[in-house]
XYZ file of N, CA and C in Angstrom:
813
model
N 20.700 5.288 -15.929
C 19.652 6.282 -16.127
C 20.282 7.659 -15.979
N 20.612 8.302 -17.098
C 21.338 9.569 -17.066
C 20.409 10.778 -16.986
N 19.235 10.705 -17.595
C 18.313 11.831 -17.601
C 17.360 11.750 -16.414
N 17.012 12.920 -15.869
C 16.054 12.961 -14.771
C 14.651 12.688 -15.299
N 13.862 11.981 -14.506
C 12.491 11.633 -14.877
C 11.566 12.725 -14.359
N 10.733 13.271 -15.234
C 9.781 14.307 -14.831
C 8.374 13.716 -14.868
N 7.812 13.351 -13.715
C 6.472 12.745 -13.682
C 5.398 13.735 -14.116
N 4.452 13.256 -14.892
C 3.316 14.089 -15.321
C 2.041 13.483 -14.767
N 1.893 13.553 -13.455
C 0.719 13.002 -12.774
C 0.245 14.017 -11.743
N -0.989 13.827 -11.282
C -1.550 14.721 -10.276
C -2.568 13.957 -9.443
N -3.116 14.627 -8.450
C -4.130 14.002 -7.614
C -3.581 12.845 -6.808
N -4.417 11.851 -6.544
C -4.011 10.732 -5.690
C -2.834 9.957 -6.268
N -2.716 9.916 -7.616
C -1.573 9.223 -8.228
C -0.261 9.884 -7.832
N -0.289 11.195 -7.643
C 0.920 11.942 -7.303
C 1.424 11.604 -5.904
N 0.545 11.115 -5.039
C 0.958 10.821 -3.671
C 2.017 9.723 -3.611
N 2.151 8.942 -4.692
C 3.187 7.908 -4.699
C 4.576 8.520 -4.575
N 4.735 9.752 -5.045
C 6.032 10.416 -4.981
C 6.371 10.801 -3.541
N 5.349 11.216 -2.775
C 5.586 11.523 -1.369
C 6.014 10.264 -0.608
N 5.334 9.153 -0.887
C 5.685 7.888 -0.235
C 7.091 7.450 -0.621
N 7.439 7.603 -1.879
C 8.766 7.241 -2.378
C 9.835 8.065 -1.648
N 9.590 9.364 -1.521
C 10.529 10.245 -0.822
C 10.664 9.836 0.652
N 9.531 9.547 1.295
C 9.557 9.172 2.709
C 10.402 7.931 2.931
N 10.270 6.938 2.055
C 11.043 5.709 2.214
C 12.530 5.950 1.945
N 12.831 6.805 0.982
C 14.233 7.115 0.692
C 14.879 7.816 1.885
N 14.196 8.809 2.428
C 14.739 9.563 3.558
C 14.928 8.665 4.774
N 13.927 7.826 5.059
C 14.023 6.937 6.214
C 15.144 5.909 6.026
N 15.303 5.407 4.807
C 16.321 4.395 4.547
C 17.734 4.913 4.803
N 17.903 6.222 4.697
C 19.214 6.826 4.933
C 19.499 7.048 6.414
N 18.488 6.860 7.258
C 18.681 7.059 8.691
C 19.504 5.919 9.290
N 20.171 6.196 10.387
C 21.135 5.253 10.959
C 20.483 3.973 11.459
N 19.311 4.080 12.064
C 18.681 2.906 12.686
C 17.418 2.505 11.928
N 17.501 2.414 10.611
C 16.315 2.080 9.827
C 15.885 0.634 10.043
N 14.575 0.441 10.009
C 13.991 -0.896 10.156
C 13.997 -1.633 8.820
N 13.962 -0.888 7.727
C 14.063 -1.453 6.384
C 14.894 -0.508 5.531
N 15.420 -1.022 4.431
C 16.231 -0.206 3.530
C 15.678 -0.325 2.122
N 15.189 0.790 1.588
C 14.624 0.821 0.240
C 15.712 1.307 -0.712
N 16.481 0.376 -1.237
C 17.638 0.724 -2.057
C 17.241 1.489 -3.316
N 16.145 1.106 -3.944
C 15.710 1.776 -5.169
C 15.317 3.223 -4.890
N 14.634 3.455 -3.781
C 14.230 4.817 -3.443
C 15.459 5.690 -3.182
N 16.430 5.150 -2.452
C 17.656 5.895 -2.167
C 18.402 6.209 -3.456
N 18.475 5.214 -4.333
C 19.223 5.363 -5.581
C 18.594 6.388 -6.517
N 17.261 6.415 -6.565
C 16.595 7.136 -7.644
C 15.866 8.409 -7.241
N 15.710 8.679 -5.952
C 14.921 9.844 -5.551
C 15.502 11.140 -6.110
N 16.814 11.221 -6.221
C 17.437 12.436 -6.755
C 17.390 12.501 -8.282
N 16.943 11.422 -8.909
C 16.849 11.391 -10.370
C 15.433 11.686 -10.856
N 14.537 11.977 -9.900
C 13.168 12.342 -10.250
C 13.050 13.861 -10.179
N 12.623 14.469 -11.254
C 12.491 15.925 -11.347
C 11.168 16.351 -10.721
N 11.204 16.521 -9.407
C 9.980 16.828 -8.660
C 10.377 17.610 -7.410
N 9.541 18.548 -7.012
C 9.810 19.358 -5.828
C 9.347 18.615 -4.576
N 10.285 18.053 -3.835
C 9.971 17.290 -2.631
C 10.032 18.151 -1.366
N 10.107 19.468 -1.505
C 10.307 20.323 -0.330
C 9.154 20.224 0.669
N 7.921 20.150 0.175
C 6.780 20.025 1.090
C 6.799 18.668 1.789
N 7.138 17.624 1.049
C 7.252 16.295 1.650
C 8.344 16.267 2.715
N 9.423 17.013 2.485
C 10.524 17.063 3.443
C 10.084 17.668 4.767
N 9.124 18.586 4.720
C 8.642 19.235 5.940
C 7.457 18.521 6.576
N 6.884 17.554 5.862
C 5.646 16.905 6.311
C 5.974 15.655 7.132
N 6.285 15.852 8.406
C 6.663 14.719 9.258
C 5.483 13.785 9.509
N 4.262 14.316 9.525
C 3.082 13.471 9.737
C 2.946 12.454 8.612
N 3.085 12.921 7.368
C 3.024 12.017 6.224
C 4.147 10.998 6.282
N 5.370 11.455 6.527
C 6.525 10.555 6.490
C 6.413 9.459 7.548
N 6.037 9.829 8.754
C 5.907 8.836 9.821
C 4.814 7.821 9.494
N 3.699 8.299 8.938
C 2.628 7.389 8.569
C 3.051 6.397 7.505
N 3.776 6.881 6.488
C 4.246 6.005 5.413
C 5.199 4.944 5.960
N 6.140 5.356 6.801
C 7.113 4.412 7.348
C 6.441 3.392 8.250
N 5.541 3.848 9.110
C 4.853 2.936 10.027
C 4.053 1.888 9.266
N 3.311 2.320 8.249
C 2.506 1.355 7.503
C 3.400 0.433 6.685
N 4.534 0.932 6.189
C 5.459 0.086 5.436
C 6.001 -1.030 6.313
N 6.380 -0.696 7.536
C 6.914 -1.693 8.463
C 5.883 -2.770 8.769
N 4.637 -2.351 9.041
C 3.599 -3.327 9.392
C 3.192 -4.148 8.172
N 3.035 -3.511 7.013
C 2.723 -4.270 5.797
C 3.836 -5.268 5.485
N 5.089 -4.859 5.622
C 6.203 -5.782 5.377
C 6.089 -7.010 6.275
N 5.767 -6.781 7.535
C 5.612 -7.882 8.488
C 4.491 -8.835 8.054
N 3.343 -8.272 7.699
C 2.186 -9.084 7.327
C 2.420 -9.848 6.027
N 3.021 -9.182 5.050
C 3.287 -9.839 3.769
C 4.335 -10.933 3.944
N 5.367 -10.661 4.707
C 6.403 -11.664 4.963
C 5.813 -12.904 5.622
N 4.941 -12.702 6.609
C 4.310 -13.834 7.288
C 3.478 -14.667 6.315
N 2.751 -13.992 5.429
C 1.927 -14.702 4.450
C 2.808 -15.521 3.518
N 3.885 -14.938 3.043
C 4.773 -15.638 2.103
C 5.466 -16.819 2.785
N 5.819 -16.667 4.049
C 6.441 -17.782 4.770
C 5.496 -18.978 4.859
N 4.202 -18.702 4.993
C 3.209 -19.774 5.072
C 2.822 -20.295 3.686
N 2.990 -19.460 2.656
C 2.592 -19.810 1.289
C 3.725 -19.425 0.325
N 4.816 -20.182 0.328
C 6.032 -19.770 -0.398
C 5.886 -19.673 -1.910
N 4.863 -20.296 -2.478
C 4.664 -20.216 -3.935
C 3.453 -19.348 -4.289
N 3.094 -18.448 -3.421
C 1.887 -17.639 -3.618
C 2.066 -16.605 -4.732
N 0.940 -16.003 -5.108
C 0.921 -14.887 -6.051
C 0.412 -13.653 -5.317
N 1.122 -12.554 -5.454
C 0.771 -11.307 -4.792
C 0.384 -10.276 -5.850
N -0.742 -9.601 -5.627
C -1.157 -8.501 -6.496
C -1.145 -7.229 -5.654
N -0.260 -6.311 -6.008
C -0.093 -5.060 -5.282
C -0.905 -3.976 -5.991
N -2.098 -3.703 -5.460
C -3.045 -2.794 -6.109
C -2.715 -1.344 -5.762
N -2.644 -0.493 -6.790
C -2.217 0.904 -6.628
C -0.794 0.940 -6.082
N 0.093 0.252 -6.781
C 1.463 0.026 -6.310
C 2.310 1.293 -6.259
N 2.026 2.271 -7.138
C 2.882 3.452 -7.188
C 4.313 3.070 -7.483
N 5.236 3.533 -6.646
C 6.652 3.197 -6.783
C 7.090 2.279 -5.650
N 6.173 1.462 -5.167
C 6.460 0.535 -4.078
C 7.525 -0.479 -4.494
N 8.383 -0.863 -3.544
C 9.477 -1.807 -3.822
C 9.416 -3.042 -2.923
N 8.253 -3.353 -2.405
C 8.162 -4.436 -1.416
C 8.616 -5.779 -1.982
N 8.376 -6.034 -3.253
C 8.805 -7.313 -3.830
C 10.279 -7.559 -3.563
N 11.095 -6.542 -3.685
C 12.539 -6.709 -3.571
C 12.978 -6.979 -2.131
N 12.121 -6.662 -1.166
C 12.394 -7.008 0.228
C 11.801 -8.357 0.615
N 10.784 -8.806 -0.118
C 10.041 -10.004 0.255
C 10.413 -11.240 -0.569
N 11.052 -11.061 -1.703
C 11.236 -12.152 -2.660
C 11.987 -13.331 -2.056
N 11.374 -14.513 -2.176
C 11.990 -15.752 -1.707
C 12.478 -16.609 -2.870
N 12.424 -16.062 -4.075
C 12.852 -16.819 -5.252
C 11.763 -17.699 -5.835
N 10.547 -17.670 -5.242
C 9.465 -18.558 -5.671
C 8.156 -17.827 -5.955
N 7.929 -16.703 -5.316
C 6.655 -15.996 -5.461
C 6.507 -15.368 -6.849
N 5.245 -15.105 -7.202
C 4.933 -14.313 -8.397
C 4.277 -13.028 -7.915
N 4.683 -11.893 -8.493
C 4.241 -10.591 -7.973
C 3.809 -9.700 -9.129
N 2.597 -9.152 -9.014
C 2.084 -8.202 -10.001
C 1.923 -6.834 -9.358
N 2.485 -5.804 -9.974
C 2.293 -4.423 -9.540
C 1.268 -3.773 -10.465
N 0.134 -3.357 -9.878
C -1.005 -2.838 -10.640
C -1.231 -1.365 -10.328
N -1.393 -0.554 -11.364
C -1.722 0.859 -11.157
C -2.206 1.456 -12.467
N -2.537 2.748 -12.421
C -2.988 3.467 -13.605
C -1.925 3.413 -14.703
N -2.334 3.436 -15.963
C -1.358 3.379 -17.061
C -0.275 4.447 -16.959
N -0.645 5.684 -16.584
C 0.353 6.752 -16.502
C 1.328 6.528 -15.348
N 0.842 5.906 -14.278
C 1.726 5.579 -13.156
C 2.676 4.453 -13.527
N 2.148 3.433 -14.183
C 2.983 2.309 -14.596
C 4.025 2.755 -15.623
N 3.685 3.740 -16.457
C 4.657 4.259 -17.429
C 5.871 4.839 -16.706
N 5.625 5.553 -15.612
C 6.728 6.100 -14.813
C 7.482 4.975 -14.119
N 6.727 4.044 -13.544
C 7.359 2.918 -12.844
C 8.256 2.127 -13.784
N 7.786 1.894 -15.004
C 8.569 1.101 -15.950
C 9.874 1.781 -16.333
N 9.888 3.104 -16.337
C 11.132 3.827 -16.601
C 12.169 3.576 -15.516
N 11.681 3.383 -14.307
C 12.570 3.250 -13.152
C 12.983 1.803 -12.898
N 12.022 0.881 -12.954
C 12.283 -0.481 -12.509
C 12.493 -1.500 -13.629
N 11.853 -1.324 -14.772
C 11.992 -2.261 -15.899
C 11.758 -3.706 -15.440
N 10.561 -3.946 -14.871
C 10.269 -5.237 -14.247
C 9.757 -6.269 -15.250
N 10.075 -7.521 -14.985
C 9.605 -8.633 -15.819
C 9.789 -9.929 -15.038
N 9.350 -11.024 -15.629
C 9.515 -12.329 -14.995
C 8.563 -12.523 -13.837
N 9.067 -12.904 -12.673
C 8.204 -13.165 -11.512
C 7.642 -11.890 -10.907
N 8.200 -10.737 -11.273
C 7.610 -9.456 -10.861
C 7.353 -8.647 -12.120
N 6.099 -8.242 -12.313
C 5.736 -7.537 -13.548
C 4.665 -6.497 -13.248
N 4.334 -5.694 -14.239
C 3.397 -4.584 -14.045
C 2.140 -4.752 -14.897
N 1.049 -4.161 -14.395
C -0.226 -4.108 -15.113
C -0.705 -2.664 -15.078
N -0.816 -2.032 -16.223
C -1.242 -0.641 -16.297
C -2.714 -0.506 -16.613
N -3.566 -0.825 -15.638
C -5.021 -0.750 -15.793
C -5.613 -0.196 -14.510
N -6.626 0.639 -14.613
C -7.304 1.197 -13.452
C -7.844 0.066 -12.580
N -7.657 0.164 -11.285
C -8.030 -0.912 -10.365
C -9.518 -1.219 -10.378
N -10.368 -0.270 -10.812
C -11.807 -0.501 -10.867
C -12.252 -1.133 -12.175
N -11.317 -1.377 -13.070
C -11.606 -2.005 -14.362
C -11.345 -3.509 -14.240
N -12.382 -4.345 -14.365
C -12.202 -5.799 -14.201
C -11.185 -6.401 -15.161
N -10.809 -5.671 -16.204
C -9.880 -6.211 -17.200
C -8.547 -6.603 -16.591
N -8.150 -5.977 -15.486
C -6.838 -6.300 -14.923
C -6.763 -7.735 -14.411
N -7.909 -8.263 -14.006
C -7.902 -9.632 -13.457
C -7.438 -10.654 -14.491
N -7.688 -10.375 -15.777
C -7.293 -11.300 -16.839
C -5.786 -11.280 -17.087
N -5.127 -10.225 -16.614
C -3.679 -10.110 -16.796
C -2.897 -10.872 -15.734
N -3.597 -11.345 -14.709
C -2.938 -12.121 -13.654
C -2.962 -13.584 -14.088
N -1.864 -14.027 -14.668
C -1.814 -15.358 -15.281
C -1.543 -16.470 -14.273
N -0.789 -16.149 -13.226
C -0.443 -17.151 -12.224
C -1.401 -17.013 -11.052
N -2.016 -18.102 -10.654
C -3.023 -18.036 -9.584
C -2.515 -18.802 -8.349
N -3.283 -19.778 -7.843
C -2.912 -20.462 -6.620
C -3.332 -19.661 -5.404
N -2.582 -19.734 -4.328
C -2.871 -18.948 -3.125
C -2.559 -17.493 -3.424
N -3.555 -16.603 -3.208
C -3.457 -15.220 -3.648
C -3.453 -14.251 -2.468
N -2.569 -13.262 -2.536
C -2.573 -12.169 -1.580
C -2.746 -10.854 -2.333
N -3.724 -10.052 -1.918
C -3.987 -8.756 -2.535
C -3.667 -7.659 -1.521
N -2.771 -6.764 -1.902
C -2.382 -5.645 -1.054
C -3.077 -4.387 -1.566
N -3.847 -3.740 -0.693
C -4.498 -2.468 -1.035
C -3.975 -1.441 -0.039
N -2.936 -0.741 -0.434
C -2.226 0.187 0.451
C -2.246 1.584 -0.165
N -2.619 2.575 0.638
C -2.582 3.950 0.161
C -3.584 4.258 -0.932
N -4.709 3.555 -0.969
C -5.704 3.750 -2.029
C -7.100 3.998 -1.511
N -7.570 3.188 -0.562
C -8.992 3.185 -0.206
C -9.505 4.549 0.228
N -8.647 5.350 0.863
C -9.099 6.659 1.366
C -9.415 7.644 0.259
N -8.925 7.392 -0.970
C -9.166 8.295 -2.096
C -10.350 7.850 -2.962
N -10.925 6.698 -2.631
C -12.058 6.168 -3.381
C -13.331 6.251 -2.551
N -14.464 6.279 -3.217
C -15.738 6.202 -2.518
C -15.965 4.770 -2.042
N -16.974 4.592 -1.200
C -17.333 3.240 -0.773
C -17.674 2.383 -1.986
N -18.351 2.972 -2.968
C -18.695 2.236 -4.185
C -17.440 1.791 -4.929
N -16.459 2.672 -5.024
C -15.221 2.324 -5.711
C -14.467 1.212 -5.010
N -14.368 1.304 -3.699
C -13.705 0.236 -2.951
C -14.448 -1.083 -3.101
N -15.775 -0.998 -3.104
C -16.585 -2.201 -3.282
C -16.351 -2.862 -4.634
N -16.137 -2.049 -5.680
C -15.878 -2.601 -7.016
C -14.599 -3.415 -7.041
N -13.554 -2.920 -6.372
C -12.288 -3.659 -6.332
C -12.473 -4.998 -5.627
N -13.157 -4.979 -4.491
C -13.368 -6.233 -3.754
C -14.240 -7.205 -4.546
N -15.169 -6.695 -5.320
C -16.006 -7.566 -6.155
C -15.188 -8.178 -7.291
N -14.294 -7.405 -7.882
C -13.433 -7.947 -8.942
C -12.607 -9.104 -8.397
N -12.072 -8.934 -7.205
C -11.277 -10.001 -6.597
C -12.150 -11.219 -6.326
N -13.314 -10.979 -5.729
C -14.207 -12.096 -5.376
C -14.670 -12.859 -6.612
N -14.963 -12.150 -7.687
C -15.518 -12.778 -8.888
C -14.477 -13.510 -9.722
N -13.196 -13.190 -9.531
C -12.184 -13.709 -10.452
C -11.069 -14.530 -9.816
N -11.028 -14.593 -8.486
C -9.921 -15.292 -7.838
C -10.411 -16.145 -6.682
N -9.865 -17.340 -6.588
C -10.100 -18.190 -5.438
C -8.921 -18.051 -4.473
N -9.066 -18.602 -3.272
C -7.980 -18.581 -2.287
C -7.433 -17.176 -2.083
N -8.319 -16.195 -1.984
C -7.890 -14.800 -1.921
C -7.870 -14.272 -0.492
N -6.717 -13.719 -0.096
C -6.569 -13.019 1.168
C -6.272 -11.553 0.856
N -6.852 -10.626 1.620
C -6.709 -9.203 1.340
C -6.155 -8.466 2.557
N -5.161 -7.632 2.324
C -4.658 -6.688 3.317
C -5.065 -5.308 2.827
N -6.005 -4.671 3.496
C -6.565 -3.406 3.029
C -6.334 -2.296 4.041
N -5.512 -1.333 3.670
C -5.304 -0.178 4.536
C -6.514 0.751 4.444
N -6.977 1.208 5.601
C -8.092 2.154 5.641
C -7.767 3.303 6.581
N -8.104 4.477 6.162
C -8.012 5.651 7.011
C -9.040 5.527 8.133
N -8.661 5.911 9.333
C -9.652 5.957 10.414
C -10.749 6.952 10.045
N -11.986 6.616 10.374
C -13.108 7.477 9.979
C -12.973 8.900 10.537
N -12.274 9.041 11.649
C -12.107 10.357 12.255
C -11.317 11.319 11.377
N -10.542 10.782 10.419
C -9.674 11.626 9.595
C -10.221 11.870 8.195
N -11.389 11.322 7.873
C -11.985 11.589 6.561
C -12.271 13.089 6.429
N -11.936 13.638 5.271
C -12.081 15.067 4.961
C -11.106 15.947 5.753
N -10.040 15.320 6.299
C -9.031 16.086 7.034
C -7.651 15.885 6.411
N -7.593 15.874 5.077
C -6.320 15.680 4.394
C -5.322 16.795 4.668
N -5.804 17.907 5.211
C -4.924 19.026 5.530
C -3.885 18.697 6.590
N -4.078 17.599 7.340
C -3.088 17.216 8.349
C -1.793 16.754 7.696
N -1.852 16.386 6.435
C -0.657 15.989 5.689
C -0.501 16.965 4.522
N 0.305 17.983 4.722
C 0.408 19.072 3.763
C 0.878 18.625 2.387
N 1.761 17.638 2.345
C 2.255 17.175 1.046
C 1.164 16.462 0.260
N 0.236 15.817 0.969
C -0.896 15.168 0.311
C -1.898 16.223 -0.152
N -2.152 17.194 0.700
C -3.069 18.275 0.347
C -2.571 19.018 -0.889
N -1.264 19.165 -1.006
C -0.666 19.881 -2.128
C -0.999 19.249 -3.472
N -1.223 17.941 -3.493
C -1.535 17.239 -4.742
C -2.979 17.443 -5.175
N -3.810 17.979 -4.281
C -5.232 18.125 -4.577
C -6.049 16.907 -4.208
N -5.411 15.913 -3.598
C -6.118 14.688 -3.207
C -7.037 14.946 -2.027
N -8.138 14.194 -1.958
C -9.111 14.326 -0.883
C -9.329 12.977 -0.208
N -9.380 12.981 1.123
C -9.744 11.779 1.865
C -11.271 11.674 1.868
N -11.802 10.628 1.265
C -13.262 10.517 1.163
C -13.826 9.250 1.800
N -12.952 8.333 2.232
C -13.453 7.064 2.782
C -12.581 6.639 3.953
N -13.237 6.092 4.965
C -12.525 5.551 6.110
C -13.284 4.394 6.717
N -12.571 3.561 7.470
C -13.196 2.436 8.174
C -12.354 2.112 9.398
N -13.001 1.871 10.506
C -12.309 1.525 11.742
C -12.276 0.021 11.992
N -13.205 -0.699 11.368
C -13.305 -2.148 11.558
C -13.763 -2.796 10.255
N -13.541 -4.097 10.145
C -14.016 -4.860 8.991
C -15.515 -4.644 8.798
N -16.239 -4.594 9.901
C -17.691 -4.449 9.825
C -18.101 -3.125 9.178
N -17.229 -2.117 9.250
C -17.545 -0.818 8.650
C -17.585 -0.888 7.125
N -17.009 -1.930 6.545
C -17.004 -2.071 5.090
C -18.380 -2.483 4.566
N -19.241 -2.973 5.451
C -20.622 -3.255 5.085
C -20.783 -4.281 3.983
N -21.709 -4.001 3.055
C -22.059 -4.964 2.015
C -20.932 -5.250 1.022
N -19.932 -4.370 0.977
C -18.852 -4.611 0.014
C -18.039 -5.857 0.364
N -18.179 -6.355 1.588
C -17.443 -7.561 1.981
C -18.315 -8.812 1.968
N -19.472 -8.748 1.322
C -20.278 -9.958 1.150
C -19.452 -10.995 0.393
N -19.363 -12.193 0.946
C -18.529 -13.227 0.328
C -17.131 -13.297 0.913
N -16.884 -12.476 1.938
C -15.596 -12.487 2.642
C -15.832 -12.703 4.135
N -14.794 -13.132 4.830
C -14.871 -13.213 6.283
C -13.624 -12.599 6.907
N -13.811 -12.048 8.074
C -12.756 -11.318 8.786
C -11.701 -12.261 9.358
N -10.441 -11.869 9.202
C -9.331 -12.543 9.869
C -8.881 -11.717 11.067
N -8.630 -10.411 10.834
C -8.134 -9.564 11.909
C -8.254 -8.093 11.524
N -8.552 -7.248 12.494
C -8.443 -5.799 12.335
C -7.098 -5.387 12.924
N -6.175 -4.974 12.069
C -4.844 -4.580 12.515
C -4.689 -3.074 12.355
N -3.549 -2.531 12.793
C -3.281 -1.105 12.650
C -1.778 -0.872 12.576
N -1.367 0.392 12.419
C 0.052 0.691 12.213
C 0.749 1.177 13.481
N 0.123 1.052 14.639
C 0.706 1.589 15.869
C 2.077 1.003 16.182
N 2.269 -0.309 15.968
C 3.575 -0.881 16.281
C 4.653 -0.360 15.339
N 4.243 0.099 14.167
C 5.190 0.750 13.280
C 5.565 2.126 13.791
N 4.628 2.811 14.429
C 4.888 4.137 14.982
C 5.876 4.083 16.145
N 6.019 2.918 16.772
C 6.948 2.785 17.890
C 8.394 3.035 17.474
N 8.663 3.003 16.171
C 10.010 3.296 15.685
C 10.427 4.722 16.015
N 9.467 5.610 16.140
C 9.758 7.027 16.317
C 9.794 7.457 17.779
N 9.102 6.724 18.646
C 9.113 7.064 20.066
C 8.534 5.907 20.870
N 9.167 5.616 22.007
C 8.651 4.562 22.887
C 7.292 4.940 23.466
N 6.953 6.239 23.408
C 5.655 6.686 23.923
C 4.509 6.035 23.168
N 4.747 5.695 21.889
C 3.692 5.056 21.104
C 3.359 3.673 21.645
N 4.325 3.038 22.333
C 4.057 1.728 22.911
C 3.019 1.848 24.031
N 3.137 2.902 24.806
C 2.152 3.157 25.860
C 0.839 3.646 25.271
N 0.950 4.489 24.247
C -0.248 5.024 23.603
C -1.090 3.906 22.994
N -0.419 2.869 22.517
C -1.120 1.766 21.865
C -2.048 1.017 22.823
N -1.821 1.199 24.126
C -2.656 0.527 25.116
C -3.999 1.231 25.300
N -4.106 2.463 24.805
C -5.333 3.238 24.975
C -6.320 2.939 23.850
N -7.573 2.677 24.174
C -8.585 2.396 23.140
C -8.703 3.502 22.099
N -8.551 4.764 22.512
C -8.690 5.874 21.580
C -7.599 5.851 20.521
N -6.401 5.363 20.881
C -5.296 5.303 19.924
C -5.617 4.336 18.792
N -6.155 3.182 19.140
C -6.509 2.204 18.116
C -7.640 2.723 17.235
N -8.476 3.588 17.807
C -9.608 4.096 17.039
C -9.168 5.094 15.968
N -8.185 5.930 16.287
C -7.839 7.022 15.370
C -6.651 6.717 14.464
N -5.985 5.600 14.639
C -4.829 5.299 13.811
C -5.234 4.594 12.515
N -4.293 4.583 11.555
C -4.534 3.880 10.297
C -4.812 2.400 10.554
N -5.760 1.845 9.820
C -6.121 0.444 9.978
C -5.570 -0.391 8.819
N -5.284 -1.649 9.098
C -5.021 -2.635 8.050
C -5.986 -3.780 8.323
N -7.026 -3.850 7.512
C -8.063 -4.865 7.681
C -7.660 -6.108 6.893
N -7.701 -7.248 7.564
C -7.264 -8.509 6.960
C -8.470 -9.427 6.848
N -8.781 -9.869 5.635
C -9.938 -10.741 5.439
C -9.728 -11.651 4.234
N -10.530 -12.703 4.168
C -10.405 -13.721 3.126
C -11.739 -13.960 2.430
N -11.642 -14.485 1.239
C -12.841 -14.882 0.510
C -13.405 -16.157 1.120
N -14.726 -16.211 1.276
C -15.382 -17.396 1.808
C -15.221 -18.565 0.837
N -15.104 -19.768 1.387
C -14.992 -20.950 0.538
C -16.214 -21.130 -0.322
N -17.386 -20.835 0.215
C -18.620 -21.023 -0.555
C -18.745 -20.032 -1.697
N -17.906 -18.967 -1.678
C -17.929 -17.984 -2.758
C -16.995 -18.357 -3.880
N -16.260 -19.461 -3.723
C -15.283 -19.863 -4.739
C -15.958 -20.564 -5.903
């Protein structure tokens, strides 16, 4: 890839570039918990001003913490279901497949057509890992998932930019079209809704935090046909930056205000 890639995206889609930068920078650190080889290789080949992201430690720490915890959860699922199919909703420039691949899984990266166009320039994916360029709220994407079986759906870095109605549409598409579905859904803590200014690089894109949930129960009617497995969070990922987070994690207020990863499954009777 000799020419630099100039992304033509804005708003919430643009936030994928901040996440990509955060993973590249962290991967270059001496004691990294994970190494994102693609991000390291290609971050300098993207024609984009990352200066605000470089100064935004709040954003970077959040991205790394959630990446570590999501990696743990996805790895555990794949170990229990080695031939599963994973659908990564709003994938951006995520590279988790390359860290998780056991040689047996099938993986779909789903995002907006303009985002997938950029992704395809960088990754050129096919075979057991492929892309779908359709808006996540459009049921048409479900027909592009050809391999079924035990299903894992990752919703990372998306729900906070959608309304409750929008998030509900995604969960309904999954419920209506897939059996054996397990969902890992990242949610902003409700305390941080409308406070996107805490992450300057996100604010710079014009994105707005409009939705949050502290517990599975906060999702309300959108989870009809699902049952709760666990309310998780990214605090153990934050421990990478300071041992103080280990003590902080013991406080109820810490669990309340941190990013959540809600884990739930489709009910058998809904299949």
